[in-house]
Amino acid sequence: MIRVEDLHKHFGGFHAVDGASLEIAEGSITGLIGPNGAGKTTLFNVIAGVLPPTSGKVFMAGEDITGLAPHELFAKGLLRTFQIAHEFHSMTVRENLMMVPPRQSGEDLWSAWFQRKRVRLEEEEIRRRADDVLKFLTIDHIADQKAGQISGGQKKLLELGRTMMTDAKVVFLDEVGAGVNRTLLNTIADAIVRLNQERGYTFVVIEHDMDFIGRICNPVICMAEGKVLAEGTLDEIKANEQVIEAYLGTGLKNKVVKEVGHV
Amino acid sequence: MENILNALVVLANFVLIPGLAYGSQIALGALGITLIYSILRFAHFAHGDIMAFGTAFVIFGTWGLQYLGISFGPLPTALLALPLGIAVIILYLLTADRLVYRFYRRVKAKPMIFVMASLGVMFVTNGLTRLLIGPGERRFDDGQRFIIGVRDFREWTGLAEGLALRGSQVITVVVALIAMGLLFWFLNRTKSGKSMRAYSDNEDLALLSGINPDRVVWITWAIAGTLMVLAGTLYGLDKSYRPFTYFMLLLPFFAAAIVGGLGSPIGAIVGGYIVAFAEMGITYAWRRFFSHLLPDEWMPAGLMQVLPVDYKFAVTFGILVVVLIFRPTGIFRGKTL
């Protein structure tokens, strides 16, 4: 579905992504893990068109999408969420969702003026869809609150909801679970799995919570220092020498191995 | 009782009615400033001069129509020439955006660089305006000048003081209210308007929600251009047209936008009226007003004017300084639409 070839992103002398190559299978929920500063979020930003790559290529379903702008990628069905939830804070939760569907007739100034009825019918349709999404995410009770005033976890759900308002193909989730309580985290995990099964979304998930990763992701890709270290099931990754070293550092690893006998 | 009425008539004639008209003109200008600030994220210094440039085309259009013998009945012919000015200015702004601002957007330049670029656009526009219509004063109002004349008012009411209501004042207020109403409807009710608010609120998220930034940018210029030509034409009809005066209007525009809260459309409107009434109130000679209310022996010898009219920009500047010190975000807490 998504293929990344030898991607580099340098900030001055700092190589945030340093020759990463990976492939995301269609219909999978791929986990992307790695220690802080491994380049996961930068990789997301480059794939999603927020940052231009220094070199390397990104393909989606065989088509070269390197360097396309976010709104162009959106039209192709590639969506992402943010590590720190973003929202249009002066609009209500429902309006936030209603923003998303593309090519609404209300966008056309001519229709907005002279085809009020058509625009209204379409908006009602979109409103119904937004309400369905809110119900699916179990946050329909806050539909009319200003998005700036809802809790952090609810904002994360809203981010997920945004991806449901259009026909997404691949969704990149950047730390959906960060700062979210357990119950809400389960809701999010359920929503991801259901979207994957019912609507065929491909997910790529950055997450630090290994239970969460273990529950929904297969395969898991581990990054460190801007490169892809290993790929496999979570158990395989956990057993990988290089991964342990990347997370714990060589010194600490030897200590752990000496004291416990294994990791 | 009659004294109080006389005093009120004086106040309405010299402060309230002109202030309302002037405030509407400033509000329209400040709305443009605020829109550009919140969506394109820079202080648009070329506002006054582009307003003068656009109004020049409205004046050309008016002359053309007058030459052809077309008039708008009791209303000024300039209103018929508005579409011409608006079309020219929208084209001009989009060209300027293509040639200048788009480059800086692409390299993600700092807001200050945009401000400097707009200063450059300002100088160029200023030169073009002078080439086209010259630096001198132009009058282009026609149609019925007065709705209520001073003498008629006196005859009707039997009061000692007269009240004049000029057609241009009523037109200014009516046109401004219609424009503001449409703008709010557009921003709050249409998908395009909501896209603009979304873009203003959170640019990254707007892009990732599939909002096309080029579209948002051009709609913003189109709306700002329309507001500029409206404000310029109404000001020219109400007072007179001189390119330099239009450049000077930049100060009250920015003051109004900042007092109300940069980025807040309601703030721009409220700010416009605050600035206008403050300028009027502080530079007005209150002697005549109080002469109706106070006994003669209490009347002071002076004009009871806080500052001479030449200092009206000092008033605006004062308001600006006070707001920036005590409440930099403005009355309506600006930043996003």
Coordinates of C-alpha atoms in Angstrom, one line a residue:
Chain A
M1 CA 0.0 0.0 0.0
I2 CA 2.7 2.4 1.1
R3 CA 6.3 1.9 0.1
V4 CA 9.1 4.1 1.5
E5 CA 12.5 3.9 -0.3
D6 CA 15.7 5.1 1.3
L7 CA 14.1 8.2 2.8
H8 CA 16.3 10.9 4.3
K9 CA 15.2 14.0 6.2
H10 CA 18.0 16.2 7.5
F11 CA 17.6 19.3 9.6
G12 CA 20.9 21.0 9.2
G13 CA 23.5 18.4 10.4
F14 CA 20.9 16.4 12.2
H15 CA 19.6 13.3 10.3
A16 CA 16.2 12.8 11.8
V17 CA 15.3 10.1 9.2
D18 CA 18.5 8.5 7.8
G19 CA 17.8 6.1 5.0
A20 CA 14.6 4.5 6.1
S21 CA 13.0 1.9 3.8
L22 CA 9.8 0.1 4.7
E23 CA 6.6 -1.3 3.3
I24 CA 3.1 -1.2 4.7
A25 CA 0.8 -4.0 3.6
E26 CA -2.7 -3.2 2.5
G27 CA -5.3 -3.9 5.1
S28 CA -2.8 -4.2 7.9
I29 CA -2.5 -2.4 11.2
T30 CA 1.2 -1.7 11.3
G31 CA 2.8 -0.6 14.6
L32 CA 5.7 1.8 14.5
I33 CA 7.8 1.8 17.6
G34 CA 11.2 3.0 18.7
P35 CA 12.8 5.1 21.4
N36 CA 12.3 8.9 21.6
G37 CA 14.0 10.7 18.8
A38 CA 14.1 7.6 16.5
G39 CA 12.5 9.7 13.7
K40 CA 9.0 8.1 13.8
T41 CA 7.1 11.4 13.8
T42 CA 9.4 13.0 11.2
L43 CA 8.8 9.9 9.0
F44 CA 5.1 10.5 9.3
N45 CA 5.5 14.2 8.5
V46 CA 7.4 13.4 5.4
I47 CA 5.0 10.7 4.2
A48 CA 2.0 13.0 4.9
G49 CA 3.5 15.9 3.0
V50 CA 4.0 18.2 5.9
L51 CA 7.8 18.2 5.4
P52 CA 9.6 17.8 2.1
P53 CA 12.1 14.9 2.2
T54 CA 15.9 15.6 1.7
S55 CA 16.0 12.5 -0.6
G56 CA 14.2 9.3 -1.1
K57 CA 10.8 8.3 -2.4
V58 CA 7.4 7.5 -1.1
F59 CA 4.9 5.4 -3.1
M60 CA 1.3 4.8 -2.5
A61 CA -0.2 1.8 -4.4
G62 CA 2.7 2.1 -6.9
E63 CA 2.2 5.8 -7.5
D64 CA 5.0 8.2 -6.6
I65 CA 3.5 10.6 -4.0
T66 CA 6.8 12.1 -2.8
G67 CA 6.5 15.8 -1.9
L68 CA 2.7 16.1 -2.5
A69 CA 0.9 18.7 -0.3
P70 CA -1.2 17.4 2.5
H71 CA -4.5 18.4 0.9
E72 CA -3.5 16.5 -2.3
L73 CA -2.7 13.4 -0.3
F74 CA -6.0 13.8 1.5
A75 CA -7.7 13.6 -1.9
K76 CA -5.8 10.3 -2.5
G77 CA -7.1 8.9 0.8
L78 CA -3.9 9.3 2.9
L79 CA -4.7 10.8 6.3
R80 CA -2.9 11.4 9.5
T81 CA -3.5 12.5 13.0
F82 CA -1.3 14.5 15.3
Q83 CA 0.7 13.5 18.3
I84 CA -0.7 16.5 20.1
A85 CA -4.4 16.6 19.1
H86 CA -5.3 19.4 16.8
E87 CA -8.8 20.8 16.5
F88 CA -10.6 23.8 15.2
H89 CA -11.1 25.1 18.7
S90 CA -13.7 27.8 18.0
M91 CA -16.0 25.3 16.2
T92 CA -18.2 22.7 17.8
V93 CA -17.2 19.0 17.7
R94 CA -19.8 18.3 15.1
E95 CA -18.6 21.2 12.9
N96 CA -15.1 19.9 13.2
L97 CA -16.2 16.7 11.6
M98 CA -18.4 18.4 9.1
M99 CA -15.4 20.3 7.8
V100 CA -13.8 17.2 6.4
P101 CA -15.8 15.7 3.5
P102 CA -14.3 17.1 0.3
R103 CA -16.1 18.6 -2.7
Q104 CA -19.2 19.8 -0.7
S105 CA -21.5 21.9 -2.9
G106 CA -21.4 24.7 -0.3
E107 CA -17.8 25.2 -1.2
D108 CA -18.9 26.5 -4.6
L109 CA -19.8 30.2 -4.2
W110 CA -22.4 29.9 -6.9
S111 CA -24.3 27.1 -5.2
A112 CA -23.9 28.7 -1.8
W113 CA -25.8 31.6 -3.1
F114 CA -28.2 30.2 -5.6
Q115 CA -28.7 26.6 -4.8
R116 CA -29.5 26.8 -1.2
K117 CA -31.7 23.8 -1.1
R118 CA -29.2 21.5 -2.6
V119 CA -26.5 22.7 -0.2
R120 CA -28.8 22.3 2.7
L121 CA -29.8 18.7 1.8
E122 CA -26.2 17.8 1.4
E123 CA -25.3 19.4 4.7
E124 CA -28.0 17.5 6.5
E125 CA -26.6 14.3 5.0
I126 CA -23.1 15.2 6.2
R127 CA -24.5 16.1 9.6
R128 CA -26.1 12.7 9.9
R129 CA -22.8 11.1 9.0
A130 CA -21.0 13.2 11.6
D131 CA -23.5 12.1 14.2
D132 CA -23.1 8.5 13.3
V133 CA -19.3 8.9 13.7
L134 CA -19.7 10.5 17.1
K135 CA -22.0 7.7 18.2
F136 CA -19.5 5.1 16.9
L137 CA -16.8 6.8 19.0
T138 CA -19.2 7.1 22.0
I139 CA -18.8 10.9 22.2
D140 CA -22.2 11.9 20.8
H141 CA -23.0 13.7 24.0
I142 CA -20.4 16.4 23.3
A143 CA -21.4 17.1 19.7
D144 CA -22.4 20.7 20.4
Q145 CA -19.5 21.6 22.6
K146 CA -16.7 23.8 21.4
A147 CA -13.8 21.5 20.4
G148 CA -11.4 23.7 22.3
Q149 CA -13.1 22.8 25.6
I150 CA -13.3 19.0 25.4
S151 CA -10.8 16.7 27.2
G152 CA -7.5 15.5 25.7
G153 CA -8.8 12.0 25.2
Q154 CA -11.9 13.2 23.6
K155 CA -9.8 15.3 21.2
K156 CA -7.9 12.1 20.3
L157 CA -11.2 10.4 19.5
L158 CA -12.2 13.5 17.5
E159 CA -9.0 13.1 15.4
L160 CA -9.9 9.5 14.7
G161 CA -13.4 10.6 13.9
R162 CA -12.1 13.0 11.3
T163 CA -10.6 10.1 9.4
M164 CA -14.0 8.5 9.3
M165 CA -15.7 11.4 7.6
T166 CA -14.1 10.6 4.2
D167 CA -13.1 7.5 2.2
A168 CA -9.6 7.1 3.7
K169 CA -7.3 4.3 2.5
V170 CA -4.4 4.7 4.8
V171 CA -4.5 6.4 8.1
F172 CA -1.4 7.4 10.1
L173 CA -2.0 7.7 13.8
D174 CA 0.6 9.5 15.8
E175 CA 0.4 8.4 19.4
V176 CA -3.3 8.1 19.6
G177 CA -3.0 6.7 23.1
A178 CA -0.7 9.4 24.6
G179 CA -2.3 11.0 27.7
V180 CA -5.5 9.0 27.3
N181 CA -6.9 6.9 30.2
R182 CA -7.3 3.1 29.9
T183 CA -11.1 3.0 29.2
L184 CA -10.8 5.5 26.5
L185 CA -7.7 3.7 25.1
N186 CA -9.8 0.6 24.8
T187 CA -12.5 2.5 22.9
I188 CA -9.8 3.8 20.6
A189 CA -8.4 0.3 20.0
D190 CA -11.8 -1.1 19.3
A191 CA -12.5 1.7 16.9
I192 CA -9.3 1.1 15.0
V193 CA -9.9 -2.6 14.7
R194 CA -13.5 -2.1 13.6
L195 CA -12.5 0.5 11.0
N196 CA -9.8 -1.9 9.7
Q197 CA -12.2 -4.8 9.4
E198 CA -15.4 -3.1 8.4
R199 CA -14.1 -0.4 6.1
G200 CA -10.7 -1.8 5.1
Y201 CA -8.6 1.1 6.4
T202 CA -4.9 0.4 6.5
F203 CA -3.5 1.8 9.7
V204 CA 0.0 2.8 10.7
V205 CA 0.2 3.5 14.4
I206 CA 3.0 5.2 16.4
E207 CA 2.6 4.2 20.0
H208 CA 4.7 3.8 23.1
D209 CA 2.1 1.6 25.0
M210 CA 3.3 -1.9 24.2
D211 CA 0.0 -3.5 25.4
F212 CA -1.8 -1.4 22.9
I213 CA 0.6 -2.3 20.1
G214 CA 0.5 -6.0 21.0
R215 CA -3.3 -6.0 21.1
I216 CA -4.0 -4.5 17.6
C217 CA -0.8 -4.3 15.6
N218 CA 0.7 -6.9 13.3
P219 CA 3.4 -6.5 12.0
V220 CA 5.4 -4.1 14.1
I221 CA 8.3 -2.0 12.8
C222 CA 11.0 -0.7 15.1
M223 CA 13.0 2.4 14.2
A224 CA 16.1 3.8 15.8
E225 CA 18.3 6.7 14.8
G226 CA 16.4 7.4 11.7
K227 CA 16.6 3.8 10.3
V228 CA 14.4 0.8 10.4
L229 CA 15.9 -1.8 12.8
A230 CA 13.6 -4.7 12.6
E231 CA 10.2 -5.8 11.5
G232 CA 8.0 -8.7 12.7
T233 CA 5.4 -9.6 15.3
L234 CA 5.7 -7.8 18.6
D235 CA 7.3 -10.9 20.3
E236 CA 9.9 -11.2 17.6
I237 CA 10.7 -7.5 18.0
K238 CA 10.9 -7.8 21.8
A239 CA 13.4 -10.6 21.4
N240 CA 15.6 -8.8 18.9
E241 CA 19.0 -7.9 20.2
Q242 CA 19.4 -4.7 18.2
V243 CA 16.0 -3.4 19.4
I244 CA 16.9 -4.0 23.1
E245 CA 20.1 -2.3 22.6
A246 CA 18.4 0.7 20.9
Y247 CA 15.9 1.0 23.8
L248 CA 18.3 0.4 26.7
G249 CA 21.7 1.3 25.4
T250 CA 24.6 -1.2 25.4
G251 CA 25.8 -0.6 29.0
L252 CA 22.4 -1.0 30.6
K253 CA 21.7 -4.1 28.4
N254 CA 24.7 -5.9 29.6
K255 CA 23.8 -5.1 33.2
V256 CA 20.3 -6.4 32.7
V257 CA 21.5 -9.5 31.0
K258 CA 24.0 -10.2 33.8
E259 CA 21.5 -9.7 36.6
V260 CA 18.5 -11.4 35.1
G261 CA 20.2 -13.8 32.8
H262 CA 17.9 -12.9 29.9
V263 CA 15.8 -10.0 28.8
Chain B
M1 CA -36.5 70.8 27.6
E2 CA -35.9 72.7 24.3
N3 CA -32.4 73.3 25.5
I4 CA -31.7 69.6 25.9
L5 CA -33.2 68.9 22.5
N6 CA -31.0 71.6 21.0
A7 CA -28.0 70.2 22.6
L8 CA -28.8 66.7 21.3
V9 CA -29.3 68.0 17.8
V10 CA -25.9 69.7 17.9
L11 CA -24.4 66.4 19.2
A12 CA -26.1 64.4 16.5
N13 CA -25.2 66.8 13.8
F14 CA -21.5 67.2 14.6
V15 CA -20.5 64.0 16.3
L16 CA -23.0 61.1 16.2
I17 CA -24.0 61.1 12.5
P18 CA -20.5 61.9 11.1
G19 CA -19.0 59.5 13.6
L20 CA -21.3 56.7 12.5
A21 CA -20.4 57.2 8.9
Y22 CA -16.7 57.5 9.6
G23 CA -16.8 54.5 11.9
S24 CA -18.4 52.4 9.2
Q25 CA -15.7 53.3 6.8
I26 CA -13.0 52.4 9.3
A27 CA -14.8 49.2 10.2
L28 CA -14.8 48.1 6.6
G29 CA -11.1 48.8 6.3
A30 CA -10.3 47.1 9.6
L31 CA -12.3 44.0 8.6
G32 CA -10.0 43.6 5.6
I33 CA -6.9 44.0 7.8
T34 CA -8.2 41.5 10.3
L35 CA -9.1 38.9 7.6
I36 CA -5.7 39.2 6.0
Y37 CA -4.0 39.0 9.3
S38 CA -5.8 35.9 10.5
I39 CA -5.7 33.9 7.3
L40 CA -2.6 35.0 5.5
R41 CA -0.9 35.9 8.8
F42 CA 0.6 39.2 8.2
A43 CA -0.1 42.9 8.8
H44 CA -1.1 44.2 5.3
F45 CA 0.5 47.6 5.0
A46 CA -0.6 48.2 1.4
H47 CA -4.2 48.4 2.5
G48 CA -4.6 52.2 2.3
D49 CA -2.9 52.6 -1.0
I50 CA -4.7 49.7 -2.7
M51 CA -7.9 51.2 -1.4
A52 CA -6.9 54.5 -3.2
F53 CA -6.0 52.6 -6.3
G54 CA -9.3 50.8 -6.4
T55 CA -11.3 53.9 -5.7
A56 CA -9.5 55.6 -8.6
F57 CA -11.1 53.0 -10.9
V58 CA -14.5 53.6 -9.3
I59 CA -13.9 57.3 -10.1
F60 CA -13.0 56.5 -13.7
G61 CA -16.1 54.4 -14.0
T62 CA -18.2 57.2 -12.6
W63 CA -16.8 59.7 -15.1
G64 CA -17.4 57.2 -17.9
L65 CA -21.0 56.7 -16.8
Q66 CA -21.5 60.4 -16.4
Y67 CA -20.1 60.9 -19.9
L68 CA -22.6 58.4 -21.3
G69 CA -25.3 60.2 -19.5
I70 CA -26.1 57.2 -17.2
S71 CA -27.1 58.1 -13.6
F72 CA -28.4 56.2 -10.6
G73 CA -31.3 58.6 -9.9
P74 CA -31.0 60.1 -6.5
L75 CA -28.1 57.8 -5.6
P76 CA -24.5 58.5 -6.5
T77 CA -23.3 57.2 -9.9
A78 CA -20.2 55.8 -8.1
L79 CA -22.3 52.9 -6.7
L80 CA -22.9 51.7 -10.3
A81 CA -19.1 51.9 -10.9
L82 CA -18.3 49.8 -7.8
P83 CA -18.2 46.4 -9.7
L84 CA -15.5 47.8 -12.0
G85 CA -13.3 48.9 -9.1
I86 CA -13.8 45.7 -7.2
A87 CA -13.0 43.6 -10.3
V88 CA -9.8 45.5 -11.0
I89 CA -8.7 45.3 -7.3
I90 CA -9.3 41.6 -7.0
L91 CA -7.2 41.1 -10.2
Y92 CA -4.6 43.4 -8.9
L93 CA -4.4 41.6 -5.5
L94 CA -4.3 38.2 -7.0
T95 CA -1.5 39.4 -9.3
A96 CA 0.4 40.8 -6.4
D97 CA -0.1 37.5 -4.5
R98 CA 1.2 35.5 -7.5
L99 CA 4.2 37.8 -8.0
V100 CA 5.2 38.5 -4.4
Y101 CA 3.5 36.8 -1.5
R102 CA 3.2 33.3 -3.0
F103 CA 7.0 33.0 -3.1
Y104 CA 7.3 33.9 0.6
R105 CA 4.5 31.5 1.5
R106 CA 6.3 28.7 -0.3
V107 CA 9.6 29.3 1.6
K108 CA 7.6 29.7 4.8
A109 CA 9.0 33.2 5.5
K110 CA 8.4 34.9 8.8
P111 CA 5.5 37.3 9.1
M112 CA 7.8 40.2 9.3
I113 CA 9.1 39.5 5.8
F114 CA 5.6 39.5 4.6
V115 CA 5.0 42.9 6.2
M116 CA 8.1 44.3 4.5
A117 CA 6.9 42.7 1.1
S118 CA 3.5 44.4 1.6
L119 CA 5.4 47.7 2.2
G120 CA 7.0 47.2 -1.2
V121 CA 3.6 46.5 -2.8
M122 CA 2.4 49.7 -1.0
F123 CA 5.1 51.9 -2.7
V124 CA 4.4 50.4 -6.1
T125 CA 0.7 50.9 -5.7
N126 CA 1.1 54.4 -4.5
G127 CA 3.2 55.3 -7.6
L128 CA 0.6 53.6 -9.9
T129 CA -2.2 55.6 -8.3
R130 CA -0.4 58.9 -8.7
L131 CA 0.4 58.0 -12.4
L132 CA -3.2 57.2 -13.1
I133 CA -5.2 59.8 -11.3
G134 CA -2.6 62.1 -9.8
P135 CA -2.1 63.2 -6.2
G136 CA -4.8 65.9 -6.2
E137 CA -8.2 65.9 -4.6
R138 CA -11.1 64.6 -6.6
R139 CA -14.8 64.9 -5.9
F140 CA -17.1 62.4 -7.6
D141 CA -20.3 62.4 -5.5
D142 CA -23.4 63.3 -7.4
G143 CA -27.1 62.4 -6.9
Q144 CA -29.1 63.9 -4.1
R145 CA -26.7 65.5 -1.6
F146 CA -29.0 66.0 1.4
I147 CA -31.8 63.9 2.7
I148 CA -32.5 66.4 5.5
G149 CA -31.2 70.0 5.1
V150 CA -30.4 72.3 8.0
R151 CA -33.0 74.9 7.1
D152 CA -35.7 72.3 6.5
F153 CA -35.0 70.7 9.8
R154 CA -35.2 74.0 11.6
E155 CA -38.6 74.8 9.9
W156 CA -40.0 71.4 10.7
T157 CA -39.0 71.3 14.3
G158 CA -38.8 74.9 15.3
L159 CA -35.6 74.3 17.1
A160 CA -32.7 76.8 17.1
E161 CA -30.2 74.2 15.9
G162 CA -30.3 72.5 12.6
L163 CA -29.5 69.0 11.6
A164 CA -28.2 67.9 8.2
L165 CA -28.3 64.3 7.0
R166 CA -26.3 63.8 3.9
G167 CA -27.1 61.0 1.4
S168 CA -23.6 59.8 1.5
Q169 CA -23.8 59.2 5.3
V170 CA -26.9 57.1 5.0
I171 CA -25.5 55.2 2.0
T172 CA -22.2 54.5 4.0
V173 CA -24.0 53.1 7.0
V174 CA -26.4 51.0 4.9
V175 CA -23.8 49.6 2.5
A176 CA -21.5 48.9 5.5
L177 CA -24.2 47.0 7.4
I178 CA -25.1 45.0 4.3
A179 CA -21.4 44.1 3.7
M180 CA -20.9 43.1 7.3
G181 CA -24.0 41.0 7.3
L182 CA -23.0 39.2 4.2
L183 CA -19.5 38.6 5.5
F184 CA -20.7 37.1 8.7
W185 CA -23.2 34.9 6.9
F186 CA -20.4 33.8 4.6
L187 CA -18.0 33.0 7.4
N188 CA -20.4 31.2 9.6
R189 CA -22.8 29.5 7.2
T190 CA -21.0 28.5 4.1
K191 CA -18.5 25.7 3.6
S192 CA -16.0 28.1 2.0
G193 CA -16.3 30.5 5.0
K194 CA -15.9 27.7 7.4
S195 CA -12.8 26.5 5.5
M196 CA -11.4 30.0 6.0
R197 CA -12.1 29.9 9.7
A198 CA -10.6 26.4 9.9
Y199 CA -7.5 27.6 8.0
S200 CA -7.2 30.6 10.3
D201 CA -7.7 28.4 13.4
N202 CA -5.2 25.7 12.6
E203 CA -3.4 25.7 9.3
D204 CA -1.8 22.2 9.6
L205 CA -5.0 20.5 10.5
A206 CA -6.9 22.4 7.7
L207 CA -4.4 21.1 5.2
L208 CA -4.7 17.6 6.5
S209 CA -8.4 17.9 6.4
G210 CA -8.1 18.4 2.7
I211 CA -8.7 22.1 2.6
N212 CA -7.1 23.6 -0.5
P213 CA -4.9 26.5 0.8
D214 CA -4.7 28.2 -2.7
R215 CA -8.5 28.5 -2.7
V216 CA -8.6 29.9 0.8
V217 CA -5.9 32.4 -0.1
W218 CA -7.7 33.7 -3.2
I219 CA -11.1 33.9 -1.5
T220 CA -9.5 35.9 1.3
W221 CA -8.0 38.4 -1.3
A222 CA -11.2 38.6 -3.1
I223 CA -13.2 39.5 0.1
A224 CA -10.5 41.8 1.4
G225 CA -10.4 43.6 -2.1
T226 CA -14.1 44.0 -2.1
L227 CA -14.0 45.5 1.4
M228 CA -11.2 47.9 0.4
V229 CA -13.0 49.2 -2.6
L230 CA -16.2 49.6 -0.6
A231 CA -14.5 51.5 2.2
G232 CA -12.5 53.7 -0.2
T233 CA -15.6 54.6 -2.3
L234 CA -17.7 55.3 0.7
Y235 CA -15.0 57.4 2.3
G236 CA -14.5 59.3 -1.0
L237 CA -18.2 60.0 -1.4
D238 CA -18.6 61.1 2.2
K239 CA -15.5 63.3 2.4
S240 CA -13.2 63.5 -0.7
Y241 CA -10.8 61.4 -2.6
R242 CA -7.0 62.1 -2.2
P243 CA -4.5 59.2 -2.4
F244 CA -2.4 60.6 0.5
T245 CA -5.5 60.7 2.9
Y246 CA -6.1 57.1 2.0
F247 CA -2.6 56.2 3.0
M248 CA -3.1 58.0 6.3
L249 CA -6.2 55.9 7.0
L250 CA -3.9 53.0 7.6
L251 CA -3.4 54.1 11.2
P252 CA -7.1 54.2 12.2
F253 CA -7.6 50.8 10.4
F254 CA -4.9 49.1 12.3
A255 CA -6.0 50.8 15.6
A256 CA -9.5 49.6 15.1
A257 CA -8.4 46.1 14.2
I258 CA -6.1 45.9 17.2
V259 CA -8.5 47.5 19.7
G260 CA -11.1 45.0 18.7
G261 CA -8.6 42.1 18.7
L262 CA -6.7 41.3 15.6
G263 CA -8.3 38.4 13.8
S264 CA -11.8 39.0 15.2
P265 CA -14.3 40.4 12.6
I266 CA -16.7 41.6 15.3
G267 CA -13.7 43.3 17.0
A268 CA -12.8 45.1 13.8
I269 CA -16.3 46.6 13.6
V270 CA -16.6 47.6 17.2
G271 CA -13.0 48.9 17.1
G272 CA -13.9 51.0 14.0
Y273 CA -16.7 52.7 15.8
I274 CA -14.6 53.2 19.0
V275 CA -11.8 54.8 17.1
A276 CA -14.2 57.0 15.0
F277 CA -16.1 58.3 18.0
A278 CA -13.0 58.8 20.1
E279 CA -11.4 60.9 17.2
M280 CA -14.7 62.9 16.8
G281 CA -15.4 63.3 20.5
I282 CA -11.9 64.4 21.5
T283 CA -11.3 66.9 18.6
Y284 CA -14.9 68.3 18.7
A285 CA -15.4 71.8 20.2
W286 CA -18.0 71.1 22.8
R287 CA -18.8 74.8 23.5
R288 CA -21.9 74.9 21.4
F289 CA -23.2 71.7 22.9
F290 CA -22.8 73.0 26.4
S291 CA -24.0 76.4 25.7
H292 CA -27.5 75.0 25.5
L293 CA -27.2 73.1 28.8
L294 CA -25.1 75.4 31.1
P295 CA -26.1 78.8 32.4
D296 CA -24.2 81.6 30.6
E297 CA -22.1 82.5 33.7
W298 CA -20.8 79.0 33.9
M299 CA -19.5 78.9 30.3
P300 CA -15.7 78.9 30.0
A301 CA -14.1 81.2 27.6
G302 CA -12.4 78.5 25.5
L303 CA -13.9 76.3 22.8
M304 CA -14.0 73.3 25.2
Q305 CA -12.0 71.2 22.7
V306 CA -9.6 68.7 24.1
L307 CA -7.3 68.6 21.1
P308 CA -7.4 70.5 17.8
V309 CA -8.6 68.6 14.8
D310 CA -5.1 68.4 13.4
Y311 CA -4.3 66.0 16.2
K312 CA -7.0 63.5 15.5
F313 CA -4.4 60.8 14.6
A314 CA -2.8 61.4 18.0
V315 CA -6.1 60.2 19.5
T316 CA -6.0 57.1 17.5
F317 CA -2.3 56.6 18.4
G318 CA -3.1 57.1 22.1
I319 CA -5.9 54.5 22.0
L320 CA -3.5 52.1 20.2
V321 CA -0.8 52.6 22.9
V322 CA -3.2 52.2 25.8
V323 CA -4.7 49.0 24.3
L324 CA -1.3 47.5 23.6
I325 CA -0.1 48.1 27.1
F326 CA -3.2 47.0 29.0
R327 CA -4.9 44.5 26.8
P328 CA -2.7 43.5 23.8
T329 CA -5.2 40.9 22.6
G330 CA -7.9 43.5 22.2
I331 CA -11.5 43.6 23.4
F332 CA -12.6 40.4 21.7
R333 CA -9.3 38.4 22.3
G334 CA -8.2 38.1 18.7
K335 CA -5.9 35.7 16.8
T336 CA -8.4 33.5 15.0
L337 CA -11.6 34.2 13.2

